[in-house]
Short mmCIF file of C-alpha atoms in Angstrom, two decimals:
data_model
loop_
_atom_site.label_atom_id
_atom_site.label_comp_id
_atom_site.label_asym_id
_atom_site.label_seq_id
_atom_site.Cartn_x
_atom_site.Cartn_y
_atom_site.Cartn_z
CA UNK A 250 80.55 65.54 84.53
CA UNK A 251 79.23 66.57 81.18
CA UNK A 252 78.72 70.28 80.69
CA UNK A 253 75.06 69.73 79.79
CA UNK A 254 74.38 67.94 83.08
CA UNK A 255 76.29 70.58 85.04
CA UNK A 256 74.10 73.35 83.53
CA UNK A 257 70.77 71.54 83.53
CA UNK A 258 71.04 70.10 87.01
CA UNK A 259 73.32 68.12 89.26
CA UNK A 260 73.19 67.05 92.87
CA UNK A 261 75.64 66.28 95.63
CA UNK A 262 74.67 63.13 97.55
CA UNK A 263 75.89 61.64 100.81
CA UNK A 264 75.75 57.84 100.90
CA UNK A 265 75.95 56.23 104.32
CA UNK A 266 76.69 52.55 104.07
CA UNK A 267 78.72 49.77 105.65
CA UNK A 268 79.87 48.80 102.19
CA UNK A 269 80.47 51.98 100.27
CA UNK A 270 82.88 50.27 97.83
CA UNK A 271 80.08 47.94 96.76
CA UNK A 272 77.84 50.93 96.25
CA UNK A 273 80.39 52.55 93.89
CA UNK A 274 81.00 49.30 92.00
CA UNK A 275 77.28 48.70 91.51
CA UNK A 276 76.82 52.24 90.26
CA UNK A 277 79.62 51.58 87.81
CA UNK A 278 78.07 48.38 86.51
CA UNK A 279 74.70 50.10 86.10
CA UNK A 280 76.42 52.95 84.26
CA UNK A 281 75.48 55.54 86.88
CA UNK A 282 78.33 58.03 86.90
CA UNK A 283 79.55 59.51 90.17
CA UNK A 284 82.10 62.32 90.20
CA UNK A 285 84.42 63.82 92.80
CA UNK A 286 83.83 61.03 95.25
CA UNK A 287 85.25 61.96 98.66
CA UNK A 288 85.31 59.44 101.51
CA UNK A 289 84.26 60.07 105.09
CA UNK A 290 84.25 57.77 108.13
CA UNK A 291 81.21 55.73 107.18
CA UNK A 292 79.99 57.67 104.19
CA UNK A 293 81.00 59.01 100.83
CA UNK A 294 79.98 62.23 99.11
CA UNK A 295 79.72 62.42 95.37
CA UNK A 296 78.31 64.53 92.59
CA UNK A 297 75.94 63.07 90.02
CA UNK A 298 73.58 64.18 87.27
CA UNK A 299 70.10 64.82 88.64
CA UNK A 300 68.51 62.67 85.95
CA UNK A 301 70.36 59.54 87.28
CA UNK A 302 69.14 59.90 90.84
CA UNK A 303 66.06 57.69 90.47
CA UNK A 304 68.19 54.90 89.03
CA UNK A 305 70.01 54.67 92.38
CA UNK A 306 66.98 53.08 94.02
CA UNK A 307 67.94 49.49 93.24
CA UNK A 308 71.57 50.06 94.22
CA UNK A 309 70.49 51.58 97.53
CA UNK A 310 68.18 48.63 98.23
CA UNK A 311 70.80 46.02 97.49
CA UNK A 312 73.60 47.70 99.42
CA UNK A 313 71.30 48.72 102.28
CA UNK A 314 72.57 52.26 102.08
CA UNK A 315 71.04 55.58 102.94
CA UNK A 316 71.28 58.37 100.41
CA UNK A 317 70.72 62.00 101.23
CA UNK A 318 70.82 64.91 98.81
CA UNK A 319 72.92 67.66 100.34
CA UNK A 320 73.04 70.11 97.46
CA UNK A 321 71.05 70.81 94.31
CA UNK A 322 72.40 72.98 91.54
CA UNK A 323 71.54 73.86 87.96
CA UNK A 324 68.85 75.44 85.87
CA UNK A 325 66.21 72.80 86.50
CA UNK A 326 66.35 73.30 90.28
CA UNK A 327 66.52 77.08 89.96
CA UNK A 328 63.45 77.16 87.71
CA UNK A 329 61.58 74.94 90.19
CA UNK A 330 62.68 77.08 93.16
CA UNK A 331 61.51 80.31 91.54
CA UNK A 332 58.44 78.89 89.81
CA UNK A 333 56.09 81.05 91.89
CA UNK A 334 58.18 84.21 91.61
CA UNK A 335 56.19 85.67 88.76
CA UNK A 336 58.40 88.75 88.48
CA UNK A 337 61.40 86.44 87.96
CA UNK A 338 59.63 84.54 85.21
CA UNK A 339 58.47 87.83 83.68
CA UNK A 340 62.06 89.10 83.90
CA UNK A 341 63.36 86.11 81.98
CA UNK A 342 60.63 86.59 79.40
CA UNK A 343 61.39 90.30 79.11
CA UNK A 344 65.12 89.62 78.82
CA UNK A 345 64.61 87.14 76.01
CA UNK A 346 62.20 89.54 74.28
CA UNK A 347 64.67 92.41 74.69
CA UNK A 348 67.46 90.37 73.13
CA UNK A 349 65.20 89.34 70.28
CA UNK A 350 64.11 92.92 69.62
CA UNK A 351 67.72 94.13 69.79
CA UNK A 352 68.70 91.56 67.22
CA UNK A 353 66.25 93.16 64.77
CA UNK A 354 68.03 96.53 64.70
CA UNK A 355 71.40 97.77 63.54
CA UNK A 356 73.61 98.95 66.37
CA UNK A 357 77.11 99.18 65.00
CA UNK A 358 78.74 100.15 61.72
CA UNK A 359 82.40 99.37 61.10
CA UNK A 360 84.48 100.57 58.17
CA UNK A 361 87.75 99.07 57.17
CA UNK A 362 90.21 99.88 54.42
CA UNK A 363 89.33 103.60 54.33
CA UNK A 364 92.35 105.91 54.25
CA UNK A 365 91.40 109.33 52.93
CA UNK A 366 87.69 108.96 53.70
CA UNK A 367 87.33 109.28 57.45
CA UNK A 368 84.79 107.38 59.51
CA UNK A 369 82.64 110.48 60.34
CA UNK A 370 82.45 111.32 56.61
CA UNK A 371 81.34 107.80 55.73
CA UNK A 372 78.87 107.68 58.63
CA UNK A 373 77.33 110.98 57.51
CA UNK A 374 77.12 109.65 53.97
CA UNK A 375 75.41 106.42 55.08
CA UNK A 376 73.03 108.54 57.16
CA UNK A 377 72.20 110.60 54.07
CA UNK A 378 71.26 107.45 52.14
CA UNK A 379 69.13 106.23 55.03
CA UNK A 380 71.50 103.73 56.67
CA UNK A 381 72.08 104.52 60.33
CA UNK A 382 72.26 102.93 63.74
CA UNK A 383 68.88 101.92 65.05
CA UNK A 384 67.31 101.03 61.70
CA UNK A 385 65.70 97.66 61.00
CA UNK A 386 68.24 95.14 59.77
CA UNK A 387 65.71 93.65 57.37
CA UNK A 388 65.51 96.97 55.50
CA UNK A 389 69.27 97.20 54.88
CA UNK A 390 70.07 96.65 51.23
CA UNK A 391 73.77 95.86 51.01
CA UNK A 392 73.77 95.90 47.21
CA UNK A 393 72.28 99.40 47.23
CA UNK A 394 74.96 100.60 49.70
CA UNK A 395 77.73 99.16 47.52
CA UNK A 396 76.35 100.65 44.30
CA UNK A 397 75.74 104.10 45.77
CA UNK A 398 79.12 104.31 47.46
CA UNK A 399 80.89 103.37 44.24
CA UNK A 400 78.86 106.00 42.39
CA UNK A 401 79.26 108.82 44.88
CA UNK A 402 82.89 108.36 45.91
CA UNK A 403 85.34 108.44 43.02
CA UNK A 404 88.11 107.40 45.40
CA UNK A 405 86.46 104.06 46.09
CA UNK A 406 87.40 101.34 43.65
CA UNK A 407 85.81 98.43 45.51
CA UNK A 408 83.30 98.21 48.33
CA UNK A 409 81.60 95.35 50.10
CA UNK A 410 78.85 95.66 52.70
CA UNK A 411 77.76 92.75 54.88
CA UNK A 412 75.51 92.41 57.89
CA UNK A 413 76.62 90.02 60.61
CA UNK A 414 74.35 89.85 63.63
CA UNK A 415 73.32 93.46 64.20
CA UNK A 416 76.62 94.78 62.94
CA UNK A 417 77.17 96.29 59.49
CA UNK A 418 80.66 95.86 58.07
CA UNK A 419 81.72 98.04 55.14
CA UNK A 420 84.99 97.00 53.53
CA UNK A 421 86.48 99.63 51.23
CA UNK A 422 89.40 99.78 48.85
CA UNK A 423 90.53 103.23 47.89
CA UNK A 424 92.52 104.16 44.85
CA UNK A 425 95.44 106.20 46.20
CA UNK A 426 96.62 107.31 42.79
CA UNK A 427 93.17 108.36 41.69
CA UNK A 428 93.64 112.11 42.04
CA UNK A 429 97.02 112.08 40.31
CA UNK A 430 95.59 109.94 37.53
CA UNK A 431 92.65 112.33 37.15
CA UNK A 432 94.99 115.31 36.94
CA UNK A 433 97.11 113.56 34.34
CA UNK A 434 94.03 112.65 32.35
CA UNK A 435 92.82 116.23 32.49
CA UNK A 436 96.17 117.61 31.32
CA UNK A 437 96.30 114.99 28.56
CA UNK A 438 92.83 115.96 27.41
CA UNK A 439 93.74 119.65 27.37
CA UNK A 440 96.94 119.02 25.42
CA UNK A 441 95.01 116.85 22.96
CA UNK A 442 92.49 119.63 22.63
CA UNK A 443 95.23 122.20 21.93
CA UNK A 444 96.80 119.83 19.40
CA UNK A 445 93.46 119.50 17.66
CA UNK A 446 93.11 123.28 17.58
CA UNK A 447 96.54 123.64 16.10
CA UNK A 448 95.69 121.13 13.35
CA UNK A 449 92.18 122.31 12.77
CA UNK A 450 93.17 125.93 12.09
CA UNK A 451 92.07 129.20 13.63
CA UNK A 452 88.32 128.70 13.14
CA UNK A 453 87.86 127.99 16.86
CA UNK A 454 87.31 131.24 18.65
CA UNK A 455 88.37 129.93 22.11
CA UNK A 456 92.13 130.15 22.72
CA UNK A 457 93.45 127.01 24.37
CA UNK A 458 97.14 127.82 24.96
CA UNK A 459 98.72 129.23 28.09
CA UNK A 460 101.79 131.17 29.28
CA UNK A 461 103.97 130.50 32.28
CA UNK A 462 104.17 133.56 34.52
CA UNK A 463 106.40 134.40 37.48
CA UNK A 464 104.83 134.08 40.92
CA UNK A 465 107.39 136.26 42.70
CA UNK A 466 110.19 138.70 42.08
CA UNK A 467 113.67 137.26 41.60
CA UNK A 468 116.44 136.27 39.24
CA UNK A 469 116.12 133.43 36.76
CA UNK A 470 118.56 130.73 37.83
CA UNK A 471 117.79 128.21 35.08
CA UNK A 472 115.26 127.78 32.27
CA UNK A 473 114.66 124.71 30.09
CA UNK A 474 111.77 125.20 27.67
CA UNK A 475 109.97 122.20 26.20
CA UNK A 476 107.05 124.01 24.61
CA UNK A 477 106.41 127.71 23.90
CA UNK A 478 108.71 130.70 23.45
CA UNK A 479 111.06 131.66 26.33
CA UNK A 480 110.78 135.35 27.14
CA UNK A 481 113.60 135.46 29.69
CA UNK A 482 117.04 133.96 29.98
CA UNK A 483 119.29 132.88 32.82
CA UNK A 484 120.31 135.83 34.98
CA UNK A 485 117.34 138.03 34.02
CA UNK A 486 115.51 139.79 36.78
CA UNK A 487 111.79 139.04 36.79
CA UNK A 488 108.81 140.49 38.63
CA UNK A 489 105.69 138.74 39.80
CA UNK A 490 103.18 138.31 36.98
CA UNK A 491 105.76 138.65 34.21
CA UNK A 492 105.47 136.15 31.35
CA UNK A 493 108.45 133.77 31.50
CA UNK A 494 107.50 131.43 28.67
CA UNK A 495 104.94 132.57 26.16
CA UNK A 496 102.34 130.18 24.78
CA UNK A 497 102.65 131.91 21.37
CA UNK A 498 104.96 130.29 18.84
CA UNK A 499 105.71 132.61 15.92
CA UNK A 500 106.38 130.96 12.56
CA UNK A 501 108.49 132.81 10.01
CA UNK A 502 108.79 132.16 6.29
CA UNK A 503 112.01 131.85 4.31
CA UNK A 504 112.15 135.62 3.90
CA UNK A 505 112.17 136.02 7.64
CA UNK A 506 108.68 137.53 7.76
CA UNK A 507 106.15 136.47 10.35
CA UNK A 508 103.72 134.02 8.77
CA UNK A 509 101.47 133.00 11.62
CA UNK A 510 101.18 132.61 15.37
CA UNK A 511 100.25 129.35 17.05
CA UNK A 512 98.90 128.92 20.54
CA UNK A 513 100.48 126.15 22.66
CA UNK A 514 100.53 125.24 26.34
CA UNK A 515 103.85 126.59 27.51
CA UNK A 516 105.89 123.94 29.31
CA UNK A 517 109.27 124.58 30.90
CA UNK A 518 111.40 123.95 33.99
CA UNK A 519 112.19 127.39 35.40
CA UNK A 520 113.92 128.08 38.68
CA UNK A 521 113.81 131.60 40.07
CA UNK A 522 116.13 132.66 42.87
CA UNK A 523 114.33 134.92 45.29
CA UNK A 524 114.52 136.12 48.84
CA UNK A 525 111.60 135.87 51.24
CA UNK A 526 111.30 137.59 54.59
CA UNK A 527 110.40 135.25 57.47
CA UNK A 528 109.09 136.50 60.77
CA UNK A 529 107.63 134.75 63.80
CA UNK A 530 106.98 136.13 67.28
CA UNK A 531 106.52 134.29 70.56
CA UNK A 532 105.42 136.04 73.72
CA UNK A 533 107.74 135.13 76.58
CA UNK A 534 104.93 135.00 79.13
CA UNK A 535 102.29 132.31 78.80
CA UNK A 536 99.72 130.49 80.83
CA UNK A 537 100.75 126.95 81.66
CA UNK A 538 98.24 124.24 82.38
CA UNK A 539 99.36 122.48 85.58
CA UNK A 540 97.35 119.45 86.62
CA UNK A 541 96.74 119.35 90.35
CA UNK A 542 96.42 115.56 90.39
CA UNK A 543 92.83 115.73 91.62
CA UNK A 544 90.39 113.88 89.45
CA UNK A 545 86.84 112.68 89.61
CA UNK A 546 85.34 109.86 87.65
CA UNK A 547 81.66 109.50 86.96
CA UNK A 548 80.31 106.25 85.63
CA UNK A 549 77.95 106.67 82.74
CA UNK A 550 75.43 104.59 80.91
CA UNK A 551 74.45 105.56 77.39
CA UNK A 552 71.25 104.43 75.69
CA UNK A 553 71.59 105.55 72.11
CA UNK A 554 72.09 109.33 72.31
CA UNK A 555 70.88 109.58 75.89
CA UNK A 556 73.67 109.56 78.49
CA UNK A 557 72.88 108.77 82.09
CA UNK A 558 75.35 109.68 84.83
CA UNK A 559 75.62 107.35 87.78
CA UNK A 560 76.61 109.31 90.85
CA UNK A 561 77.58 112.97 91.07
CA UNK A 562 76.98 115.18 88.10
CA UNK A 563 79.29 118.17 88.43
CA UNK A 564 83.00 117.77 89.01
CA UNK A 565 83.23 120.76 91.35
CA UNK A 566 86.48 121.95 89.80
CA UNK A 567 87.00 125.44 88.47
CA UNK A 568 89.03 124.34 85.48
CA UNK A 569 89.23 120.81 84.24
CA UNK A 570 89.82 118.55 81.27
CA UNK A 571 87.31 115.83 80.51
CA UNK A 572 88.24 112.41 79.17
CA UNK A 573 85.46 110.20 77.85
CA UNK A 574 85.79 106.44 77.68
CA UNK A 575 82.87 104.45 76.33
CA UNK A 576 82.45 100.86 75.39
CA UNK A 577 79.51 99.35 73.54
CA UNK A 578 77.97 96.34 75.16
CA UNK A 579 78.17 93.30 72.92
CA UNK A 580 76.86 89.85 73.77
CA UNK A 581 79.25 88.48 71.20
CA UNK A 582 81.38 89.89 68.41
CA UNK A 583 78.49 90.61 66.06
CA UNK A 584 75.66 91.17 68.49
CA UNK A 585 75.72 94.69 69.92
CA UNK A 586 73.18 96.10 72.32
CA UNK A 587 72.04 99.76 72.21
CA UNK A 588 73.78 100.26 75.53
CA UNK A 589 77.23 101.70 76.12
CA UNK A 590 78.85 102.00 79.49
CA UNK A 591 81.94 103.83 80.42
CA UNK A 592 83.27 106.67 82.44
CA UNK A 593 83.86 110.37 82.27
CA UNK A 594 86.95 111.53 84.12
CA UNK A 595 87.53 115.15 85.10
CA UNK A 596 91.13 116.19 85.64
CA UNK A 597 91.55 119.43 87.55
CA UNK A 598 94.19 121.88 86.44
CA UNK A 599 95.33 125.39 87.28
CA UNK A 600 96.61 128.06 84.96
CA UNK A 601 100.01 129.23 86.13
CA UNK A 602 101.73 132.28 84.68
CA UNK A 603 105.05 131.09 83.33
CA UNK A 604 107.78 132.41 81.14
CA UNK A 605 109.64 130.55 78.44
CA UNK A 606 113.32 130.03 78.97
CA UNK A 607 115.65 130.91 76.10
CA UNK A 608 116.03 127.22 75.22
CA UNK A 609 112.28 126.57 75.27
CA UNK A 610 111.55 129.64 73.14
CA UNK A 611 114.27 128.69 70.69
CA UNK A 612 112.88 125.17 70.49
CA UNK A 613 109.34 126.38 69.72
CA UNK A 614 110.46 129.00 67.19
CA UNK A 615 112.80 126.53 65.49
CA UNK A 616 109.99 124.02 65.29
CA UNK A 617 107.74 126.63 63.63
CA UNK A 618 110.54 127.54 61.23
CA UNK A 619 111.13 123.89 60.34
CA UNK A 620 107.41 123.44 59.71
CA UNK A 621 107.46 126.43 57.35
CA UNK A 622 110.58 125.12 55.60
CA UNK A 623 109.11 121.65 55.20
CA UNK A 624 106.04 123.22 53.58
CA UNK A 625 108.35 124.93 51.07
CA UNK A 626 110.18 121.66 50.46
CA UNK A 627 106.90 119.89 49.82
CA UNK A 628 106.30 122.38 46.99
CA UNK A 629 109.72 121.51 45.51
CA UNK A 630 111.22 124.80 46.68
CA UNK A 631 114.95 124.53 47.42
CA UNK A 632 116.32 126.53 50.35
CA UNK A 633 119.70 127.93 49.38
CA UNK A 634 120.40 130.04 52.43
CA UNK A 635 118.71 130.44 55.78
CA UNK A 636 119.50 133.81 57.36
CA UNK A 637 116.94 133.60 60.14
CA UNK A 638 118.01 134.64 63.67
CA UNK A 639 116.23 134.44 67.02
CA UNK A 640 116.38 137.57 69.15
CA UNK A 641 114.82 138.52 72.47
CA UNK A 642 112.95 141.76 72.16
CA UNK A 643 111.51 143.03 75.48
CA UNK A 644 108.80 140.54 76.40
CA UNK A 645 108.87 138.52 73.22
CA UNK A 646 111.15 136.31 71.22
CA UNK A 647 111.36 137.25 67.57
CA UNK A 648 112.52 134.87 64.88
CA UNK A 649 113.13 136.83 61.70
CA UNK A 650 115.41 136.92 58.72
CA UNK A 651 115.65 136.14 55.06
CA UNK A 652 115.29 132.84 53.25
CA UNK A 653 117.04 132.51 49.92
CA UNK A 654 115.14 130.05 47.79
CA UNK A 655 115.01 128.48 44.37
CA UNK A 656 111.36 128.39 43.42
CA UNK A 657 110.05 126.41 40.48
CA UNK A 658 107.69 128.48 38.34
CA UNK A 659 104.69 126.70 36.96
CA UNK A 660 101.85 129.22 37.32
CA UNK A 661 99.91 129.40 34.07
CA UNK A 662 98.00 132.29 32.59
CA UNK A 663 95.63 132.05 29.64
CA UNK A 664 96.52 133.53 26.25
CA UNK A 665 94.70 136.63 25.12
CA UNK A 666 93.34 137.43 21.69
CA UNK A 667 95.73 140.39 21.45
CA UNK A 668 98.75 138.13 21.82
CA UNK A 669 97.56 136.04 18.88
CA UNK A 670 96.87 139.00 16.60
CA UNK A 671 99.25 139.42 13.69
CA UNK A 672 101.06 142.82 13.45
CA UNK A 673 99.80 143.32 9.85
CA UNK A 674 96.22 143.13 11.00
CA UNK A 675 96.81 146.09 13.29
CA UNK A 676 98.47 148.09 10.45
CA UNK A 677 95.63 147.33 8.03
CA UNK A 678 93.06 148.38 10.57
CA UNK A 679 94.76 151.73 11.08
CA UNK A 680 94.94 152.32 7.30
CA UNK A 681 91.22 151.61 6.96
CA UNK A 682 90.44 154.15 9.65
CA UNK A 683 92.52 156.77 7.94
CA UNK A 684 90.83 156.25 4.50
CA UNK A 685 87.31 156.46 5.94
CA UNK B 187 100.77 28.95 73.00
CA UNK B 188 99.25 31.32 75.47
CA UNK B 189 97.79 34.77 74.97
CA UNK B 190 101.02 36.37 76.15
CA UNK B 191 103.11 34.59 73.53
CA UNK B 192 100.61 35.39 70.78
CA UNK B 193 100.62 39.07 71.75
CA UNK B 194 104.41 39.11 71.80
CA UNK B 195 104.62 37.27 68.47
CA UNK B 196 102.17 39.62 66.79
CA UNK B 197 103.63 42.71 68.47
CA UNK B 198 100.24 43.68 69.86
CA UNK B 199 99.89 45.84 73.00
CA UNK B 200 99.53 43.63 76.05
CA UNK B 201 97.11 45.93 77.82
CA UNK B 202 94.64 45.34 74.99
CA UNK B 203 95.16 41.62 74.51
CA UNK B 204 95.75 40.56 78.10
CA UNK B 205 93.67 43.23 79.80
CA UNK B 206 96.69 44.39 81.78
CA UNK B 207 96.21 47.54 83.84
CA UNK B 208 97.64 50.66 82.26
CA UNK B 209 98.68 53.32 84.76
CA UNK B 210 99.22 56.95 83.85
CA UNK B 211 100.48 59.37 86.48
CA UNK B 212 100.56 63.17 86.36
CA UNK B 213 103.30 64.10 88.81
CA UNK B 214 102.13 62.94 92.22
CA UNK B 215 98.75 64.62 91.90
CA UNK B 216 96.73 62.35 89.68
CA UNK B 217 96.73 58.73 88.62
CA UNK B 218 94.65 57.14 85.91
CA UNK B 219 94.21 53.37 85.89
CA UNK B 220 92.77 51.66 82.85
CA UNK B 221 91.52 48.05 82.72
CA UNK B 222 90.55 47.77 86.38
CA UNK B 223 87.85 45.41 87.53
CA UNK B 224 86.44 46.94 90.68
CA UNK B 225 87.12 48.98 93.78
CA UNK B 226 88.14 46.82 96.73
CA UNK B 227 88.43 49.51 99.35
CA UNK B 228 88.31 53.28 99.42
CA UNK B 229 89.70 55.46 102.20
CA UNK B 230 91.28 58.87 102.44
CA UNK B 231 94.78 57.41 102.53
CA UNK B 232 94.40 54.46 100.18
CA UNK B 233 92.42 53.17 97.24
CA UNK B 234 92.59 49.47 96.43
CA UNK B 235 91.64 48.37 92.94
CA UNK B 236 91.19 44.87 91.61
CA UNK B 237 92.94 44.27 88.33
CA UNK B 238 93.80 41.20 86.26
CA UNK B 239 97.28 41.23 87.77
CA UNK B 240 95.97 41.28 91.28
CA UNK B 241 95.12 43.91 93.82
CA UNK B 242 96.70 47.30 93.33
CA UNK B 243 96.97 49.79 96.16
CA UNK B 244 97.33 53.55 95.65
CA UNK B 245 98.53 55.21 98.83
CA UNK B 246 98.60 58.89 99.56
CA UNK B 247 96.74 61.74 101.27
CA UNK B 248 93.33 63.29 100.59
CA UNK B 249 92.59 60.79 97.87
CA UNK B 250 89.43 61.39 95.90
CA UNK B 251 87.94 59.48 92.99
CA UNK B 252 87.60 62.15 90.36
CA UNK B 253 85.61 60.01 87.97
CA UNK B 254 85.25 56.46 86.73
CA UNK B 255 83.67 54.67 83.82
CA UNK B 256 83.57 51.11 82.51
CA UNK B 257 87.28 51.04 81.69
CA UNK B 258 89.14 53.52 83.78
CA UNK B 259 89.25 55.33 87.07
CA UNK B 260 91.02 58.55 87.94
CA UNK B 261 92.21 59.28 91.46
CA UNK B 262 93.27 62.73 92.61
CA UNK B 263 95.23 63.72 95.69
CA UNK B 264 98.80 63.58 96.93
CA UNK B 265 100.00 60.17 95.78
CA UNK B 266 102.86 58.54 97.67
CA UNK B 267 103.03 55.02 96.23
CA UNK B 268 101.40 52.48 93.97
CA UNK B 269 101.97 48.79 94.59
CA UNK B 270 100.56 45.34 93.86
CA UNK B 271 99.47 43.34 96.89
CA UNK B 272 99.51 39.58 96.54
#
């Protein structure tokens, strides 16, 4: 049977006849389709489309059969059956109206392609430019969203916003290398600026060069200077804040006298060997969360921001974890309703006083140490020696010791006017004071 | 030269040219007969169909005519045998 007939209306008939085969053959010749024909002793039962029933009259007359409808199904019969149930009709009307109204508003926003920009950040941003769940779809300007997002987020290189049904899709492409590129550009600009200053002479009052200074005490392990004047050599002991490579380049004439001083951005690869104390403490006693296995689930219905609990409200546990699980109702992929259903499950637990075993404590402290070491490694610090030991001290485990490291030095400090001053200037100044 | 010879000479399918019944079975659960003329008898255990090659009988249990149209009929049930009765 065709799907349309099955939905609109079909009937099951019982035909009682001495010649049921003739009945079927005549139906066939008159193009009246019968389906699922099952034989009985002196009857057959069959399904047929309701619209063909009246056409059976001639067949029934000729075959002297009796036809009885034993079942009616489909929308047409249901509508007829409930025609006087006004609330039912009103319900259908309300349902259709509700769906229509829902289709006018935005109920879901999906982002894809975002890596560094998280969904809450983007949702807050869209909210700030007036695009949020519940707004009229007709007022959404996708071009405006695209333009504003490109303007306001430097990370975004391409964005596309489309509305499908009542669902807004925002496709984003981020430029991963953007920040690095920006830093490079900035450093290039500053070096160009310093180059221009060098060529343009000392008329510019602002000093653009910089020194490299030590960030911690230690011994210089290696130094390769590309730009600037090295102030230390391999094996020298340095203290934090000391200038390692000066941004002042002194230029001497043939007689070996100082002619001028130039400001440059000091650039060098410097490794300083230093020792850092590491210490971490873990209390042996702790409170362990032990789940009792008891849990309670409450079904919930959410209409926008309003959440309705179905059933009991309080879990009745002293201590519990709560797990939320919600799902938006969608009639189809792009047609969301402002209704979400789901559950809230409470898992009861008890706090039990426990004590770490030596292995557990060592595992936790080692994990913390490895995290600290990996942070150093991320900053290009080499660990030469790890003299950290784990000891049990009364009620606590202590992880302490010394880390021997090779730390690259790249901290810059600005040049001062005094550093650029020529020694003669100072002498002349003193002479002038004396004469006056 | 008869229709059969012409069909053979031209390599045309005989079910089309001669109106021969074409029977398709799905396991022993369903049989589809094309080019049948009419239903001769219909019971739970047997369905007899008139075809150009004579009367064909489908025997089995709980036989039910699933659907029919101008050209074909489909019978469902547990089919035991199909034979021509002369």
